[in-house]
CSV table of N, CA, C and O in Angstrom, one decimal:
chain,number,residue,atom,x,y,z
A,1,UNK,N,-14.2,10.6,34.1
A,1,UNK,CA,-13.6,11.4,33.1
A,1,UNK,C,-13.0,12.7,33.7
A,1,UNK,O,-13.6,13.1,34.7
A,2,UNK,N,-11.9,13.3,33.3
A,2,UNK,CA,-11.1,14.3,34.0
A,2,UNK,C,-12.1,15.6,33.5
A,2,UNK,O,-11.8,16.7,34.1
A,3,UNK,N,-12.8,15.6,33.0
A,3,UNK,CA,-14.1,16.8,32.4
A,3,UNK,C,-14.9,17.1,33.3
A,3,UNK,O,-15.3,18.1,33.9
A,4,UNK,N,-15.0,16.1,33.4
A,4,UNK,CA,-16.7,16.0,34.8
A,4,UNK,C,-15.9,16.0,36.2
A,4,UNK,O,-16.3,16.7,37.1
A,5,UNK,N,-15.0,15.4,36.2
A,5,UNK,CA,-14.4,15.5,38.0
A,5,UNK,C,-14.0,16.9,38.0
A,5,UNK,O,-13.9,17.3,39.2
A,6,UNK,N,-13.7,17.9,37.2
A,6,UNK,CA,-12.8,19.3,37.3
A,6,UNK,C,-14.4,20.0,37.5
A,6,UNK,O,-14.7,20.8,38.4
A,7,UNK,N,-15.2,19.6,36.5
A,7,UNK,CA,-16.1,20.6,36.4
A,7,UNK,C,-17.0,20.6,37.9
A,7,UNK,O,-17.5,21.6,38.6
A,8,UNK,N,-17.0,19.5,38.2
A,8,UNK,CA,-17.4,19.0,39.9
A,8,UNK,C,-16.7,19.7,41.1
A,8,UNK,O,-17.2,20.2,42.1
A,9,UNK,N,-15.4,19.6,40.8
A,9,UNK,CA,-14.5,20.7,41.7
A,9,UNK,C,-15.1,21.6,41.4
A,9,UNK,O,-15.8,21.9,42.3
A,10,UNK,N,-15.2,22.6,40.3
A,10,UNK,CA,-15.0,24.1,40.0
A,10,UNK,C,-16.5,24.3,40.8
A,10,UNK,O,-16.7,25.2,41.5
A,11,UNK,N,-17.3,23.4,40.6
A,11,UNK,CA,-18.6,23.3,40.8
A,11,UNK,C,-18.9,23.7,42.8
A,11,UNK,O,-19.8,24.3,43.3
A,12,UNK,N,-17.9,23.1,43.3
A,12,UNK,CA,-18.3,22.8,44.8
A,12,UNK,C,-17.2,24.3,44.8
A,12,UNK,O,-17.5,25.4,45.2
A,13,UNK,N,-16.3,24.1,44.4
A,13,UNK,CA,-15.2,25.3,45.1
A,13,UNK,C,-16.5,26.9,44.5
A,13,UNK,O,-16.4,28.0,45.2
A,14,UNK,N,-17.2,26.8,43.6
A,14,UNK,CA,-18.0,27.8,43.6
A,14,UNK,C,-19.0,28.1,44.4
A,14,UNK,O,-19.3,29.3,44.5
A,15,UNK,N,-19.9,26.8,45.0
A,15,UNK,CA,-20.9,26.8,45.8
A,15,UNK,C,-20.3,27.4,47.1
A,15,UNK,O,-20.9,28.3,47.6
A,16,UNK,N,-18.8,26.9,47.7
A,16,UNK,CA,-18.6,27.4,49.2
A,16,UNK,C,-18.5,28.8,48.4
A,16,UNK,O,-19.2,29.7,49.0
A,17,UNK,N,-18.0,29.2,47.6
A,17,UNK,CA,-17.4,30.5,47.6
A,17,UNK,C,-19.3,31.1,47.8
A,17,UNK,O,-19.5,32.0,48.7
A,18,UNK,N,-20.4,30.6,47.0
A,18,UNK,CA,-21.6,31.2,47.0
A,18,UNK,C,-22.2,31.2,48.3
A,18,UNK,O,-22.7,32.2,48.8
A,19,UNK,N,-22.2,29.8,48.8
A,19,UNK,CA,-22.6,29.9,50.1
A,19,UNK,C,-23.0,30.7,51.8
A,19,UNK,O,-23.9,31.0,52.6
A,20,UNK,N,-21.2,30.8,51.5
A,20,UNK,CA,-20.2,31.3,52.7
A,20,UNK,C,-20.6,30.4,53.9
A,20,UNK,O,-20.9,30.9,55.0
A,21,UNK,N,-20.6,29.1,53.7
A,21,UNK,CA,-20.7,28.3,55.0
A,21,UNK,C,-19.2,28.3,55.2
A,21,UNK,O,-18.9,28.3,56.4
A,22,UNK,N,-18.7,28.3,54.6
A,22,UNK,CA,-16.5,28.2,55.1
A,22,UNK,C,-16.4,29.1,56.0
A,22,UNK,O,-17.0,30.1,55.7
A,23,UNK,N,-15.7,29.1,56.9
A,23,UNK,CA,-15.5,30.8,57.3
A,23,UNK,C,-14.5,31.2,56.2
A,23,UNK,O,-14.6,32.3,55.7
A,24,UNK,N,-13.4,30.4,55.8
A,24,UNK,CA,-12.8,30.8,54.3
A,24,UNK,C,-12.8,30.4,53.4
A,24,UNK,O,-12.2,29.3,53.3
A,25,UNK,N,-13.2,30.7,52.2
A,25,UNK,CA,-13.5,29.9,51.4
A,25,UNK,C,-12.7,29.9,50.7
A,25,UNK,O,-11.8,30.6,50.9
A,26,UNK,N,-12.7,28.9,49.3
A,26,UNK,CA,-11.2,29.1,48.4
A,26,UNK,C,-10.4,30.1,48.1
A,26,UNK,O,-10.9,31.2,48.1
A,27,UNK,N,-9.6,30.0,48.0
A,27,UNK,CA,-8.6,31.5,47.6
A,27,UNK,C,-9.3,31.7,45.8
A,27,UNK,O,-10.1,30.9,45.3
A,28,UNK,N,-8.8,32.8,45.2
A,28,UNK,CA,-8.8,33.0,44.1
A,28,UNK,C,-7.9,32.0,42.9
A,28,UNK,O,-8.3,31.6,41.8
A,29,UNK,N,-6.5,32.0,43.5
A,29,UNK,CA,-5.8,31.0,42.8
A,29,UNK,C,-6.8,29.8,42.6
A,29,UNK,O,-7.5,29.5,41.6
A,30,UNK,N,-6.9,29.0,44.0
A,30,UNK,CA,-7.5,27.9,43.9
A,30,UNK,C,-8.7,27.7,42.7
A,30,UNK,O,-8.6,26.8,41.9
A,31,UNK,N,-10.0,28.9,42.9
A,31,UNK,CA,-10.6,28.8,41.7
A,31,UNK,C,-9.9,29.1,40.4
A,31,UNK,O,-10.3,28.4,39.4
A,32,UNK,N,-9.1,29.8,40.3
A,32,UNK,CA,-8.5,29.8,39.0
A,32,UNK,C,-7.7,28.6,38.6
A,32,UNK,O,-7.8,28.2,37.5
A,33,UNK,N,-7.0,27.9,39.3
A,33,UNK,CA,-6.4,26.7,39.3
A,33,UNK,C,-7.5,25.4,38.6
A,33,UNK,O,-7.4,24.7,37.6
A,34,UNK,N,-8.6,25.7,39.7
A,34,UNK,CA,-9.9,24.7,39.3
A,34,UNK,C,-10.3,24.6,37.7
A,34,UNK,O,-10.4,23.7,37.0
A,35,UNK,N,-10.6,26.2,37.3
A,35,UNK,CA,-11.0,26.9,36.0
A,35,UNK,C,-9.4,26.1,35.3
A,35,UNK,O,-9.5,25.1,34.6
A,36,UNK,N,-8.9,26.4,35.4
A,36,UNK,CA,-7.8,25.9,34.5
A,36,UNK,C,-7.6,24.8,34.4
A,36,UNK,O,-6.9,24.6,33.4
A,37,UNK,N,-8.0,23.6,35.3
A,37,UNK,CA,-7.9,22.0,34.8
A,37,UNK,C,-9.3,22.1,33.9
A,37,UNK,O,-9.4,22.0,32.7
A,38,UNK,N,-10.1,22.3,34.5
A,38,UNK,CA,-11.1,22.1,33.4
A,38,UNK,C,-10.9,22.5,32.0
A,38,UNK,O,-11.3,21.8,31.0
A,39,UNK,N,-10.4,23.4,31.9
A,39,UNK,CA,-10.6,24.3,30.4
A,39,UNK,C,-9.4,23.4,29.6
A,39,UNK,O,-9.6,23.2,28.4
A,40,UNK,N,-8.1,22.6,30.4
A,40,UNK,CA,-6.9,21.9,30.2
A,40,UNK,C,-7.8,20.3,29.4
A,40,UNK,O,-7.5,20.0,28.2
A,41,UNK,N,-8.6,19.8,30.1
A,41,UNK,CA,-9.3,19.1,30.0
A,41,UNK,C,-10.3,19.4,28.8
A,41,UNK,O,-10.6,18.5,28.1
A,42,UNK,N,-10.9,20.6,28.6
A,42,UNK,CA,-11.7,20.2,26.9
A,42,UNK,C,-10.8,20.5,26.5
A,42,UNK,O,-11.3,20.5,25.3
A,43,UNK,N,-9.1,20.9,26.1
A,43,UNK,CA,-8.4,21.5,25.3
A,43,UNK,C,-8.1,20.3,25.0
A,43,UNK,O,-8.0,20.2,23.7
A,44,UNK,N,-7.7,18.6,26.0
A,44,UNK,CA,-7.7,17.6,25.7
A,44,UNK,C,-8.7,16.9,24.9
A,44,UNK,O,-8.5,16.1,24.1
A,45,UNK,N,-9.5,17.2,25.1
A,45,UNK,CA,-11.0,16.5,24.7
A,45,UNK,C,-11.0,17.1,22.8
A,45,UNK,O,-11.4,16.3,21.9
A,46,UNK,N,-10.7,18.1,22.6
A,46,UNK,CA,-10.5,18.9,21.4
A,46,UNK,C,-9.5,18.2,20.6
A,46,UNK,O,-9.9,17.5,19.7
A,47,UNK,N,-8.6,18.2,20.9
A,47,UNK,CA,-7.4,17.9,20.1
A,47,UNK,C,-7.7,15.8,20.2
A,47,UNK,O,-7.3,15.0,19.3
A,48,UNK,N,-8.1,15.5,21.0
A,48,UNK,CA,-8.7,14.0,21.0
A,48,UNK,C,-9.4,13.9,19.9
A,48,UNK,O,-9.1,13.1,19.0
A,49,UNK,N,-10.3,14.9,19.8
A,49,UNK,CA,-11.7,14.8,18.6
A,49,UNK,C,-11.0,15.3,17.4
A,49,UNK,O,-11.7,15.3,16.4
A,50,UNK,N,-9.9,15.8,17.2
A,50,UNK,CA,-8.8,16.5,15.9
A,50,UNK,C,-8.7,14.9,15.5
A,50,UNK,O,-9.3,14.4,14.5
A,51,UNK,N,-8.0,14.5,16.3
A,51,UNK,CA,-7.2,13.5,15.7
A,51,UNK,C,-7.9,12.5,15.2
A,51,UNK,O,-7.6,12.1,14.1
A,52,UNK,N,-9.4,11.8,16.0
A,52,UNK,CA,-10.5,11.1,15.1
A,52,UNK,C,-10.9,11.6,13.8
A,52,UNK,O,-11.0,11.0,12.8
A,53,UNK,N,-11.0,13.0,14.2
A,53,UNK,CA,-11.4,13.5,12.6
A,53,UNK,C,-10.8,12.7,11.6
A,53,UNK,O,-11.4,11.8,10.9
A,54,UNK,N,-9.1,13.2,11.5
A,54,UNK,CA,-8.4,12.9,10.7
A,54,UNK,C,-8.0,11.2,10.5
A,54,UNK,O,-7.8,10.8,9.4
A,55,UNK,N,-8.0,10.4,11.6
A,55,UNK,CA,-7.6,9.5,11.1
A,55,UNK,C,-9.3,8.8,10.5
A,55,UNK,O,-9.3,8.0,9.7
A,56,UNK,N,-10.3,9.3,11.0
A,56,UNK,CA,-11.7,8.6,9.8
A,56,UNK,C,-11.6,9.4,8.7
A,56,UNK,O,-12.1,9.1,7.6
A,57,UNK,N,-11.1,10.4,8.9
A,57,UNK,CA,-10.7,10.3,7.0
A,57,UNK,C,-10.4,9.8,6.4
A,57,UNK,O,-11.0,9.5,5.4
A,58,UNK,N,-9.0,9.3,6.9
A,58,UNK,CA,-7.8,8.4,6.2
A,58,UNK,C,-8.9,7.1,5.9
A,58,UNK,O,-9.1,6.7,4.8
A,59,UNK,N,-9.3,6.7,6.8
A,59,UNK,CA,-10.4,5.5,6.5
A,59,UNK,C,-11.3,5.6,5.5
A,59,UNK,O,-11.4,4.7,4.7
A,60,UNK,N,-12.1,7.2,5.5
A,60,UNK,CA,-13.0,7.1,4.4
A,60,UNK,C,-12.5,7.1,3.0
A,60,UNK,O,-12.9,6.7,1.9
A,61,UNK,N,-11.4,7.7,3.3
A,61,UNK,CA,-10.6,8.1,1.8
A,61,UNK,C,-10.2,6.2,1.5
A,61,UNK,O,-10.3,5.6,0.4
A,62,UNK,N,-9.9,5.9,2.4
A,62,UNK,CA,-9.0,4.1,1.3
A,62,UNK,C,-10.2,3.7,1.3
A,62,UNK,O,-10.2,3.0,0.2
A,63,UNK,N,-11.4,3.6,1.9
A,63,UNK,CA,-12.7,3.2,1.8
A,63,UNK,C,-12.8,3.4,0.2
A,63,UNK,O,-12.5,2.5,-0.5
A,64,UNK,N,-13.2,4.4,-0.1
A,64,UNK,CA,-13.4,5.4,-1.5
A,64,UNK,C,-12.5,4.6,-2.7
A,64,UNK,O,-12.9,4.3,-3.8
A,65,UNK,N,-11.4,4.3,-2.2
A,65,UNK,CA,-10.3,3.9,-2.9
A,65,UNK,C,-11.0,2.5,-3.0
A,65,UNK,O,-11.2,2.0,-4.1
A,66,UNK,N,-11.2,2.0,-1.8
A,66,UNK,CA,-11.7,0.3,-2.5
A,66,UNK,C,-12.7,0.1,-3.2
A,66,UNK,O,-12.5,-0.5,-4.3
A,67,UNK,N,-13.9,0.6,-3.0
A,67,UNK,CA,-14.9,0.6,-3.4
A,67,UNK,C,-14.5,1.1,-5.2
A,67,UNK,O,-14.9,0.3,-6.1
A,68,UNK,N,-14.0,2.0,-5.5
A,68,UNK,CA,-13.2,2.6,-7.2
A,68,UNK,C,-12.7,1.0,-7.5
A,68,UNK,O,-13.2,0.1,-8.1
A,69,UNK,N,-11.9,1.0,-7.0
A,69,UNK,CA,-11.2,-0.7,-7.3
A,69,UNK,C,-12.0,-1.7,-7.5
A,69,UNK,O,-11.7,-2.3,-8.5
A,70,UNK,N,-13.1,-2.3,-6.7
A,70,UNK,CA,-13.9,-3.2,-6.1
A,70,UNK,C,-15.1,-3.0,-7.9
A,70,UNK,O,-15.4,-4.0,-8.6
A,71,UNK,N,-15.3,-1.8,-8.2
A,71,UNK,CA,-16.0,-1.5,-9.1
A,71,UNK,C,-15.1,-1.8,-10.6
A,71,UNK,O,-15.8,-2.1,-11.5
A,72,UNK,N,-13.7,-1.6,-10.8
A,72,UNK,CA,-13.1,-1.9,-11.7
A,72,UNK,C,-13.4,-3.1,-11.4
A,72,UNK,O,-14.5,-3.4,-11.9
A,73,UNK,N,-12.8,-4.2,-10.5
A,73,UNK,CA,-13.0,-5.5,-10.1
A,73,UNK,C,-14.1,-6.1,-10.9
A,73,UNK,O,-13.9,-6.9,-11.9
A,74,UNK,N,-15.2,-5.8,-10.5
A,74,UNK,CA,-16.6,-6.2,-10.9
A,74,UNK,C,-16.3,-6.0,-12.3
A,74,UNK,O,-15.9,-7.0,-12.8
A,75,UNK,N,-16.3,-5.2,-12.9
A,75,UNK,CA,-16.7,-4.9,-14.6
A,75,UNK,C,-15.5,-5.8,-14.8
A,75,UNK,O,-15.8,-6.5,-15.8
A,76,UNK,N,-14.4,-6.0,-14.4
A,76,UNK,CA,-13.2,-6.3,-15.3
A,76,UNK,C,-13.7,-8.4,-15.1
A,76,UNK,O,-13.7,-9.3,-15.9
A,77,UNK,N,-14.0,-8.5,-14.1
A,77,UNK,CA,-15.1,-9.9,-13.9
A,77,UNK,C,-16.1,-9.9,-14.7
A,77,UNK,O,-15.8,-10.5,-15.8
A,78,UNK,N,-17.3,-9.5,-14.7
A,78,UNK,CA,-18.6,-9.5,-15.4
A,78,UNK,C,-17.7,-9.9,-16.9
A,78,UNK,O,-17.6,-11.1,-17.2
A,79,UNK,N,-17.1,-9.1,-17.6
A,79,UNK,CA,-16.5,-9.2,-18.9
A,79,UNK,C,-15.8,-10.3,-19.3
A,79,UNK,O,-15.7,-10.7,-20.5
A,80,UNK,N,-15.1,-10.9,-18.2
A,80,UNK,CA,-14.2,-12.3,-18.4
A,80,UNK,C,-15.1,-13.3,-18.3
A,80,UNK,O,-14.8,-14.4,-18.7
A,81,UNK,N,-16.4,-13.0,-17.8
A,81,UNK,CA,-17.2,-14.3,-17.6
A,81,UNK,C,-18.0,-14.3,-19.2
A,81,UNK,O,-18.4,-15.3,-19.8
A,82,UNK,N,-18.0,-13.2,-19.5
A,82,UNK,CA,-18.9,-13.1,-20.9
A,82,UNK,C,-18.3,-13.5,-22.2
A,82,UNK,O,-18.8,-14.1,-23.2
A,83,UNK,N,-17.0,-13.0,-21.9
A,83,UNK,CA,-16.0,-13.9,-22.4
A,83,UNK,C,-15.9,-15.0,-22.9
A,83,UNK,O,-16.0,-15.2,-24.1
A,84,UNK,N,-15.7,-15.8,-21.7
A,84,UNK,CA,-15.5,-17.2,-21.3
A,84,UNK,C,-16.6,-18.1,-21.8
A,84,UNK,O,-16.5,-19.1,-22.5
A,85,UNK,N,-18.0,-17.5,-21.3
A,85,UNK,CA,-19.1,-18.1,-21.8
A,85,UNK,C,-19.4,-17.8,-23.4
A,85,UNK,O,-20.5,-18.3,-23.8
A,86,UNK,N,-18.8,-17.4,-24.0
A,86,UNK,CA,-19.1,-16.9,-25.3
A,86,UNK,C,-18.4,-18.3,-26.3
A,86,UNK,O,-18.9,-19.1,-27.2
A,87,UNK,N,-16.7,-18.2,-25.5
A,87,UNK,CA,-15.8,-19.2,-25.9
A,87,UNK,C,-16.4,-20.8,-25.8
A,87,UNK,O,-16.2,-21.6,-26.7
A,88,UNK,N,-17.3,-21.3,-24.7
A,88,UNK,CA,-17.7,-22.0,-24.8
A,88,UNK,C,-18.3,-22.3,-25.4
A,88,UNK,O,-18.0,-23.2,-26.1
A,89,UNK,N,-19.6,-21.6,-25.4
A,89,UNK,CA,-20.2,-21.9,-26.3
A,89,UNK,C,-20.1,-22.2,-28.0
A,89,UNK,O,-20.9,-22.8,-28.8
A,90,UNK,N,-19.0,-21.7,-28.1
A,90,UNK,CA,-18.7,-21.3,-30.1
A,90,UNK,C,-17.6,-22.9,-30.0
A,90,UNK,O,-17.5,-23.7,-30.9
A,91,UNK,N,-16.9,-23.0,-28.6
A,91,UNK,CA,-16.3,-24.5,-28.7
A,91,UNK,C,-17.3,-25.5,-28.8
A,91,UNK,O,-17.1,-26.4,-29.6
A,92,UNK,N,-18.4,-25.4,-28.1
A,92,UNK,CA,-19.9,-26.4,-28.0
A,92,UNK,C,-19.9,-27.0,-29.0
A,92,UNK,O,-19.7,-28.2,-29.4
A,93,UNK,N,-20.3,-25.7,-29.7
A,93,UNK,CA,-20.8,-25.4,-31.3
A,93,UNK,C,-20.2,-26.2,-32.6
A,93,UNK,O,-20.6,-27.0,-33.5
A,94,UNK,N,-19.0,-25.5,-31.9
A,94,UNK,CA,-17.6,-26.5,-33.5
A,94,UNK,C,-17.6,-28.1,-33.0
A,94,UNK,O,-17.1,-28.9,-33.8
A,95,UNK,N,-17.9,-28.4,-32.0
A,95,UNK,CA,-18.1,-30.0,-31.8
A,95,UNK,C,-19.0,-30.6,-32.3
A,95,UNK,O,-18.9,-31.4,-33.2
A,96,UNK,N,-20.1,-30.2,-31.9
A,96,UNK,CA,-21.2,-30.5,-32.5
A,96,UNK,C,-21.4,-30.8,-33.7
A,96,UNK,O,-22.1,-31.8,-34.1
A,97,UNK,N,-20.6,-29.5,-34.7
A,97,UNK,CA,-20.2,-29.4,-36.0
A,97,UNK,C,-19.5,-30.6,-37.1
A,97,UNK,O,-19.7,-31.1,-38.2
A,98,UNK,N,-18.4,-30.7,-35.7
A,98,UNK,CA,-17.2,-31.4,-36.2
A,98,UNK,C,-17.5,-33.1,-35.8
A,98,UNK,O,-16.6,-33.8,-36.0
A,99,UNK,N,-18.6,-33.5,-35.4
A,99,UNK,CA,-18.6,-34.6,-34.6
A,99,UNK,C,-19.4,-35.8,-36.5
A,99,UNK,O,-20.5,-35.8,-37.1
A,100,UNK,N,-18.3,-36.3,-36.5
A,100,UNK,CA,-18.5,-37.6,-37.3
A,100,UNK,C,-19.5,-38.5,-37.2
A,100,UNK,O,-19.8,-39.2,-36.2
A,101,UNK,N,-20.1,-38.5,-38.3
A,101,UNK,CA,-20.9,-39.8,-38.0
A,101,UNK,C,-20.7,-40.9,-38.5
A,101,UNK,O,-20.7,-40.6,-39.7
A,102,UNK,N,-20.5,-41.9,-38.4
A,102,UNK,CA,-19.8,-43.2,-39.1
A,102,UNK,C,-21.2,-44.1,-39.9
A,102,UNK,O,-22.3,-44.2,-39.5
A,103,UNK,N,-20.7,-44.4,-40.8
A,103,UNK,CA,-21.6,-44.8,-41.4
A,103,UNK,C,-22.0,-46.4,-40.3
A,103,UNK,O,-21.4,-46.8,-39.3
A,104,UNK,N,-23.3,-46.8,-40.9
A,104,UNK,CA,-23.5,-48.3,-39.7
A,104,UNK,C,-22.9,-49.3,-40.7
A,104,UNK,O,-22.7,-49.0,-41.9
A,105,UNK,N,-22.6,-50.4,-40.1
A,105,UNK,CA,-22.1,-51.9,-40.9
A,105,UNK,C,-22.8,-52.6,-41.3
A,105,UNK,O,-22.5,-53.6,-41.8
């Protein structure tokens, strides 16, 4: 990851600077250079985690949206079955009703 490899540079280019085993050690640019990929690098890492934000929104939000639907769904089913079973039954009924009996011979 470009986070950890800068922070590693910034890391060693500060140890020689702490050390003084170099007889020269980095220039100032150079550490500022170092400091600047890294900081470049969470500014990436930031705006990466922006953009997840927003698009699991978008997710939770049509989520939200199905589940509203999914629940019309259900009630608008439960009710057609109650319906339906109601119809049958009252058709059962009138047969039962309607059903002739012939006299025997």
């Amino acid at each position: 990851m470009k986070i950890s490899r800068n922070i590693m540079l910034l890391s060693a280019l500060l140890g020689l600077l702490a050390s003084g085993c170099a007889s020269t050690g980095p220039s100032f640019g150079d550490t500022v250079m170092a400091e600047g990929n890294a900081v470049a690098d969470i500014g990436e890492q930031w705006e990466e985690g922006q953009a997840l934000i927003r698009k699991g929104n978008k997710k939770v939000s049509k989520g939200n949206d199905q589940i509203s639907e999914g629940k019309e769904n259900l009630a608008d089913g439960t009710s057609m079955v109650k319906s339906g079973e109601k119809l049958v039954r009252d058709a059962e009924k009138k047969y039962e009703q309607s059903r002739v009996v012939l006299p025997a011979k």
